[in-house]
Each structure stands twice: as C-alpha cells, then as structure tokens.
C-alpha positions as a printed NumPy array, in Angstrom:
array([[  9.507, -19.701, -29.364],
       [ 12.643, -21.757, -29.97 ],
       [ 13.773, -24.263, -27.364],
       [ 17.343, -23.957, -26.096],
       [ 19.241, -27.215, -25.542],
       [ 22.887, -27.653, -24.55 ],
       [ 25.272, -29.248, -26.992],
       [ 26.204, -32.749, -25.76 ],
       [ 29.694, -32.326, -27.238],
       [ 30.245, -29.037, -25.421],
       [ 32.728, -29.394, -22.47 ],
       [ 30.3  , -27.297, -20.447],
       [ 27.576, -29.879, -21.034],
       [ 28.054, -31.374, -17.55 ],
       [ 27.269, -28.019, -15.889],
       [ 25.19 , -29.86 , -13.268],
       [ 28.372, -31.302, -11.77 ],
       [ 29.412, -27.878, -10.492],
       [ 26.137, -27.261,  -8.619],
       [ 25.749, -28.116,  -4.951],
       [ 21.967, -27.689,  -4.679],
       [ 18.94 , -28.122,  -6.874],
       [ 18.213, -24.394,  -6.68 ],
       [ 21.651, -23.739,  -8.138],
       [ 20.54 , -25.79 , -11.119],
       [ 17.188, -24.074, -11.508],
       [ 18.908, -20.703, -11.222],
       [ 21.281, -21.761, -14.011],
       [ 18.583, -22.864, -16.44 ],
       [ 16.553, -19.711, -15.752],
       [ 19.473, -17.387, -16.316],
       [ 20.648, -19.256, -19.426],
       [ 17.123, -19.92 , -20.766],
       [ 17.787, -23.648, -21.077],
       [ 14.949, -26.129, -21.716],
       [ 12.333, -23.361, -21.589],
       [  8.843, -24.271, -22.794],
       [  6.73 , -21.223, -22.04 ],
       [  7.016, -17.501, -22.559],
       [  5.449, -14.438, -20.916],
       [  4.9  , -11.079, -22.553],
       [  4.943,  -8.562, -19.708],
       [  3.931,  -4.979, -20.313],
       [  2.605,  -2.698, -17.604],
       [  1.448,   0.813, -18.518],
       [  4.554,   2.564, -17.208],
       [  7.249,   0.226, -18.587],
       [  8.48 ,  -1.083, -21.952],
       [  7.366,  -4.582, -22.938],
       [  9.658,  -7.475, -21.972],
       [  9.602, -11.22 , -22.697],
       [ 10.471, -13.871, -20.132],
       [ 11.06 , -17.544, -20.831],
       [ 10.347, -20.17 , -18.151],
       [  9.499, -23.814, -17.489],
       [  5.926, -25.062, -17.105],
       [  6.836, -27.809, -14.679],
       [  8.792, -25.587, -12.295],
       [  6.076, -22.925, -12.269],
       [  3.419, -25.62 , -11.77 ],
       [  5.247, -27.055,  -8.782],
       [  5.371, -23.607,  -7.21 ],
       [  1.849, -22.34 ,  -7.839],
       [ -1.674, -23.783,  -8.212],
       [ -2.465, -20.865, -10.497],
       [  0.253, -21.876, -12.919],
       [ -0.89 , -25.489, -12.637],
       [ -4.362, -24.539, -13.852],
       [ -2.86 , -22.224, -16.471],
       [ -0.751, -24.985, -18.017],
       [ -2.514, -28.247, -17.187],
       [ -6.062, -27.393, -16.17 ],
       [ -9.301, -27.732, -18.168],
       [ -8.907, -24.15 , -19.389],
       [ -5.164, -24.427, -19.974],
       [ -3.565, -21.449, -21.668],
       [ -3.036, -22.24 , -25.356],
       [ -1.618, -18.931, -26.473],
       [  2.076, -18.167, -26.649],
       [  3.315, -15.89 , -25.288],
       [  1.139, -15.504, -22.222],
       [  0.263, -11.819, -21.777],
       [  0.692, -10.175, -18.354],
       [ -0.497,  -6.553, -18.224],
       [ -0.912,  -5.856, -14.495],
       [  2.638,  -6.402, -13.224],
       [  5.803,  -4.396, -13.937],
       [  8.474,  -6.4  , -15.844],
       [ 11.035,  -5.88 , -13.076],
       [  8.577,  -7.273, -10.54 ],
       [  7.628, -10.229, -12.742],
       [ 11.323, -11.006, -13.138],
       [ 11.711, -10.958,  -9.336],
       [  8.726, -13.298,  -9.058],
       [ 10.348, -15.828, -11.369],
       [ 13.691, -15.522,  -9.588],
       [ 12.016, -16.232,  -6.261],
       [ 10.298, -19.348,  -7.634],
       [ 13.554, -20.67 ,  -9.087],
       [ 16.015, -19.581,  -6.392],
       [ 14.181, -18.478,  -3.256],
       [ 15.933, -15.084,  -3.499],
       [ 14.361, -11.669,  -4.015],
       [ 16.278,  -8.993,  -5.918],
       [ 14.59 ,  -5.633,  -6.16 ],
       [ 16.301,  -2.236,  -6.176],
       [ 13.569,  -0.33 ,  -4.371],
       [ 11.468,  -1.304,  -1.375],
       [  8.492,   0.304,  -3.144],
       [  8.448,  -2.616,  -5.585],
       [  7.553,  -4.991,  -2.732],
       [  4.001,  -3.66 ,  -2.776],
       [  3.586,  -4.844,  -6.327],
       [  5.532,  -8.044,  -5.689],
       [  3.087,  -8.822,  -2.904],
       [  0.244,  -8.321,  -5.397],
       [  1.953, -10.673,  -7.867],
       [  2.515, -13.274,  -5.129],
       [ -1.144, -13.079,  -4.17 ],
       [ -2.244, -13.334,  -7.806],
       [ -0.211, -16.511,  -8.338],
       [ -0.9  , -17.878,  -4.821],
       [  2.603, -17.822,  -3.346],
       [  1.914, -17.292,   0.38 ],
       [  5.53 , -17.565,   1.516],
       [  6.516, -14.776,  -0.869],
       [  3.595, -12.691,   0.426],
       [  4.927, -13.046,   3.965],
       [  8.419, -12.033,   2.898],
       [  7.026,  -8.964,   1.135],
       [  5.072,  -7.911,   4.226],
       [  8.239,  -8.166,   6.341],
       [ 10.148,  -5.887,   3.97 ],
       [  7.251,  -3.447,   3.629],
       [  6.859,  -3.185,   7.385],
       [ 10.6  ,  -2.694,   7.904],
       [ 10.423,   0.276,   5.534],
       [  7.31 ,   1.971,   6.96 ],
       [  8.096,   5.524,   8.076],
       [  6.373,   8.883,   8.419],
       [  6.446,   9.4  ,   4.652],
       [  4.615,   6.218,   3.651],
       [  2.682,   5.167,   6.778],
       [ -0.692,   6.206,   5.329],
       [  0.06 ,   4.512,   2.017],
       [  1.153,   1.391,   3.901],
       [ -2.054,   1.386,   5.915],
       [ -4.202,   1.646,   2.792],
       [ -2.276,  -1.193,   1.186],
       [ -2.645,  -3.371,   4.281],
       [ -6.366,  -2.606,   4.521],
       [ -6.923,  -3.472,   0.839],
       [ -5.296,  -6.886,   1.258],
       [ -6.568,  -7.472,   4.82 ],
       [ -3.09 ,  -7.654,   6.336],
       [ -4.133,  -6.886,   9.921],
       [ -0.68 ,  -6.916,  11.5  ],
       [  0.649,  -4.416,   8.95 ],
       [ -2.464,  -2.226,   9.429],
       [ -1.819,  -2.182,  13.191],
       [  1.849,  -1.369,  12.728],
       [  1.111,   1.547,  10.333],
       [ -1.451,   2.96 ,  12.762],
       [  1.15 ,   2.716,  15.508],
       [  3.614,   4.776,  13.451],
       [  0.86 ,   7.269,  12.587],
       [ -0.082,   7.617,  16.248],
       [  3.508,   8.091,  17.343],
       [  4.573,  10.583,  14.668],
       [  1.261,  12.158,  13.727],
       [  2.553,  15.666,  13.058],
       [  5.134,  14.363,  10.542],
       [  2.832,  11.788,   8.983],
       [  0.099,  14.337,   8.261],
       [  2.299,  16.862,   6.459],
       [  0.9  ,  17.959,   3.127],
       [  3.532,  16.12 ,   1.072],
       [  2.645,  12.81 ,   2.739],
       [ -1.108,  13.141,   2.113],
       [ -0.977,  13.12 ,  -1.663],
       [ -3.503,  10.546,  -2.987],
       [ -4.484,   9.487,   0.557],
       [ -8.144,   8.617,   0.901],
       [-10.581,  10.347,   3.232],
       [-11.427,   6.901,   4.667],
       [ -7.854,   6.721,   5.996],
       [ -8.094,  10.164,   7.59 ],
       [-11.349,   9.092,   9.245],
       [ -9.58 ,   6.055,  10.691],
       [ -6.845,   8.332,  12.066],
       [ -9.451,  10.68 ,  13.56 ],
       [-11.006,   7.671,  15.352],
       [ -7.747,   7.264,  17.332],
       [ -7.768,   8.685,  20.861],
       [ -3.96 ,   8.568,  21.041],
       [ -2.29 ,  10.865,  18.548],
       [  0.847,  12.963,  18.966],
       [ -0.519,  16.313,  17.796],
       [  0.213,  19.733,  19.243],
       [ -3.232,  20.94 ,  18.22 ],
       [ -6.456,  19.632,  16.74 ],
       [ -5.701,  22.032,  13.902],
       [ -3.207,  19.46 ,  12.584],
       [ -6.118,  17.081,  12.023],
       [ -8.387,  19.745,  10.538],
       [ -5.633,  20.71 ,   8.105],
       [ -5.225,  17.064,   7.093],
       [ -8.951,  16.819,   6.329],
       [ -8.71 ,  20.028,   4.296],
       [ -5.743,  18.732,   2.267],
       [ -7.379,  15.364,   1.548],
       [-10.701,  17.03 ,   0.693],
       [ -8.869,  19.204,  -1.83 ],
       [ -6.928,  16.283,  -3.298],
       [ -9.971,  14.042,  -3.497],
       [-12.028,  16.847,  -5.033],
       [ -9.836,  17.24 ,  -8.114],
       [-11.732,  16.811, -11.388],
       [-14.979,  16.575,  -9.436],
       [-17.046,  17.669, -12.416],
       [-15.891,  14.641, -14.433],
       [-16.688,  12.148, -11.668],
       [-19.999,  10.223, -11.567],
       [-22.671,  11.683,  -9.298],
       [-22.469,   8.701,  -6.912],
       [-18.702,   9.269,  -6.403],
       [-19.249,  12.963,  -5.722],
       [-21.968,  12.097,  -3.226],
       [-19.751,   9.541,  -1.484],
       [-16.958,  12.119,  -1.275],
       [-19.236,  14.645,   0.4  ],
       [-20.524,  12.022,   2.804],
       [-16.999,  11.042,   3.852],
       [-15.985,  14.672,   4.185],
       [-18.891,  15.331,   6.553],
       [-17.998,  12.253,   8.581],
       [-14.375,  13.435,   8.902],
       [-15.38 ,  16.947,   9.981],
       [-17.735,  15.552,  12.599],
       [-14.818,  13.722,  14.206],
       [-12.74 ,  16.885,  14.699],
       [-12.706,  17.998,  18.314],
       [-13.369,  21.657,  17.61 ],
       [-14.164,  22.384,  21.261],
       [-10.551,  21.953,  22.33 ],
       [ -9.429,  24.684,  19.918],
       [ -8.955,  28.224,  21.177],
       [-11.216,  30.922,  19.731],
       [ -8.148,  32.319,  17.92 ],
       [ -7.273,  28.948,  16.379],
       [-10.821,  28.456,  15.159],
       [-11.175,  32.002,  13.845],
       [ -7.894,  31.839,  11.919],
       [ -8.494,  28.307,  10.583],
       [-11.833,  26.504,  10.288],
       [-13.808,  29.757,  10.362],
       [-12.099,  30.774,   7.108],
       [-12.653,  27.398,   5.461],
       [-15.445,  26.656,   3.029],
       [-15.78 ,  23.132,   4.481],
       [-18.188,  24.432,   7.143],
       [-21.369,  26.421,   6.602],
       [-21.664,  29.851,   8.168],
       [-24.275,  28.47 ,  10.593],
       [-21.964,  25.653,  11.668],
       [-19.102,  28.148,  12.164],
       [-21.298,  30.341,  14.343],
       [-22.548,  27.434,  16.469],
       [-19.057,  25.978,  16.966],
       [-17.482,  29.354,  17.814],
       [-20.246,  30.06 ,  20.368],
       [-19.503,  26.741,  22.073],
       [-15.73 ,  27.333,  22.039],
       [-16.055,  30.856,  23.394],
       [-18.6  ,  30.038,  26.063],
       [-18.846,  26.503,  27.46 ],
       [-22.092,  27.547,  29.141],
       [-23.606,  28.588,  25.811],
       [-27.141,  27.43 ,  25.164],
       [-26.36 ,  27.143,  21.437],
       [-26.124,  23.494,  20.463],
       [-23.239,  22.104,  18.43 ],
       [-24.116,  21.267,  14.809],
       [-25.817,  17.899,  14.519],
       [-23.411,  14.962,  14.534],
       [-20.322,  17.018,  15.443],
       [-18.018,  15.983,  18.291],
       [-18.824,  17.498,  21.671],
       [-15.619,  16.245,  23.259],
       [-13.63 ,  18.763,  25.269],
       [-10.834,  16.281,  26.026],
       [ -7.541,  16.562,  24.168],
       [ -6.214,  13.482,  22.486],
       [ -3.692,  11.568,  24.567],
       [ -0.045,  11.611,  23.561],
       [  1.005,   8.188,  22.355],
       [  3.489,   7.637,  25.205],
       [  0.69 ,   8.243,  27.695],
       [ -1.146,   5.316,  26.15 ],
       [  1.71 ,   2.875,  25.581],
       [  4.669,   3.954,  27.656],
       [  7.775,   6.06 ,  27.109],
       [ 10.898,   5.759,  25.04 ],
       [  9.275,   5.063,  21.665],
       [ 10.954,   7.959,  19.809],
       [ 14.184,   6.013,  19.855],
       [ 12.714,   3.56 ,  17.378],
       [ 11.619,   6.05 ,  14.685]])
C-alpha cells in the first residue's frame, strides 16, 4: 500500500487552515486518503470486494479492538486486513462515524448490521445510535425481526418495544408475508402474551402453521437434533393455543384439517369445545383457558392506534 502525502509546494497544502473543527480535518484525510497507514479488504458474501484505507492511530483512539489489532501482543501483521462478516457499505459507514461522528446509510435495514459492526469493534455510542434508528423504524412488517435481533443482542428496551408493537397490531404483524424466516421461539413468546389484538385465536394458530411450514423446509437435510428441537418447539407452541375459545365451526374448518394435531388430539379438543361439561380431558399439556386474550387497549389504555 502506498502512502499518500500532500505536496508542500501545493497551494492547497495548508488545507487545515480552512477547517473549523478537528473532525473536519479527520473527515478530509479520510475522504482524500491522506497519511493512511492501514488497509482493509472487505468482502461479504452478497457484495463485491472493496478496499478501505485508514489510520491506525485514529482507529486505536476510537476502539480497544483496533488498539489490540494494531498495537497489542497479537498485533495484525498482514496487509490488507481481511473483513468477511460486514458489508462494504456498512464498514464504510463505520469508518465515517469514527472519523466524523456522522452516519450515512441509505436504508434503515443496514443499521442492524452497523450495530453488529459497532459491537464487534466495541463502539457503544454507535450501538446506541443504531438502536434508536432501528426502534424508530419498527413497524408491523419488521416487528418480529426486530424482536429476534434485540433478543440476540440482549437489547431489552428494544425487545419490549417490539413486543408492544406486536401486541397492538397483532393481526397485521402475523400476516404470512411478515413471518418469513421468523423462528418458532418468537411465536411462542407472542403466544405467552395475554394482551394481543386478535379477532380470533385462529390468527395465532395460523401463525404457528406458517412458521412450522417455513421452519420445516429441507427437514431431511437437517441434523436429527435440529429436527427434534423443531418438533419440541412446535408442540410447545400448539399447547399455548387457546383452542377452547374457538367455535366448533372455527376448529372444524381450521385445526381439525391440519396435520399438526393427531386425530386423537383433534377429537379430545373438539369434544371440549362442543361441550364444556364433557368428561373427555384435553390433550396433555394443552391450554385449558376459556378466556379470550385481552385487547391491548384494555391492558394499557386507549388511543394507541394514532401512533402506528
């Protein structure tokens, strides 16, 4: 890598004189690749490879990870430094934040990955900024995805916010298009909520069915332990469905036609729906609740639809 130095005889040599703040200077040397002494080769699976030049000292000041990378016992000797788990556009945004304090990303979806990059390089202030943007952009389309992200990185406030959106707009959130790649664990968490805005428990049963189908793709190629875990989670989800608040017609036209329940379970459930005084017991572990879930406004007050 060649080092770039300004020409002392160039009239633009005194470029620092036109800058009001130190960050204006660091922005200038980043954009013009001046005095650079390290290089990153960034290539995620979905994007073409890009190279980025930077300054060891500036990165070290910003991050203890970069400090160990450049000046620690196991200092990185190779040039360029290879980065394979971050998209080039996101890595560029990471550098720009370190040098300027600004974040420039075209899509709010990139903030999930920028958060990951900030966590990887131990930049807590950037993590906080990413969480703010992610939360501001949570809606019915991505609430489940946002919840899973927050759970993975133990961001409790974002988890709570996503569950709030899910509880308020449950019917929209649990549409088939929004459940692509959503885990059964997330559906189980939703089923644990007593306050959900659903017209019928069938909405929740359909969500379980969709996720079971999505999670069951390529099941024959999955290890036995993963298949076993999937079945265990599916059973747990089904046991949280409040079948007893369904009408006989709803059950007959929905769950009774599904292959998620055995014929014995279908019979036992239908007997209990049709006749509350039935001596037939519900299948072991299944919900015996006959209470409909509360509408969200009954739990937390009225007027919330104005916000979403």
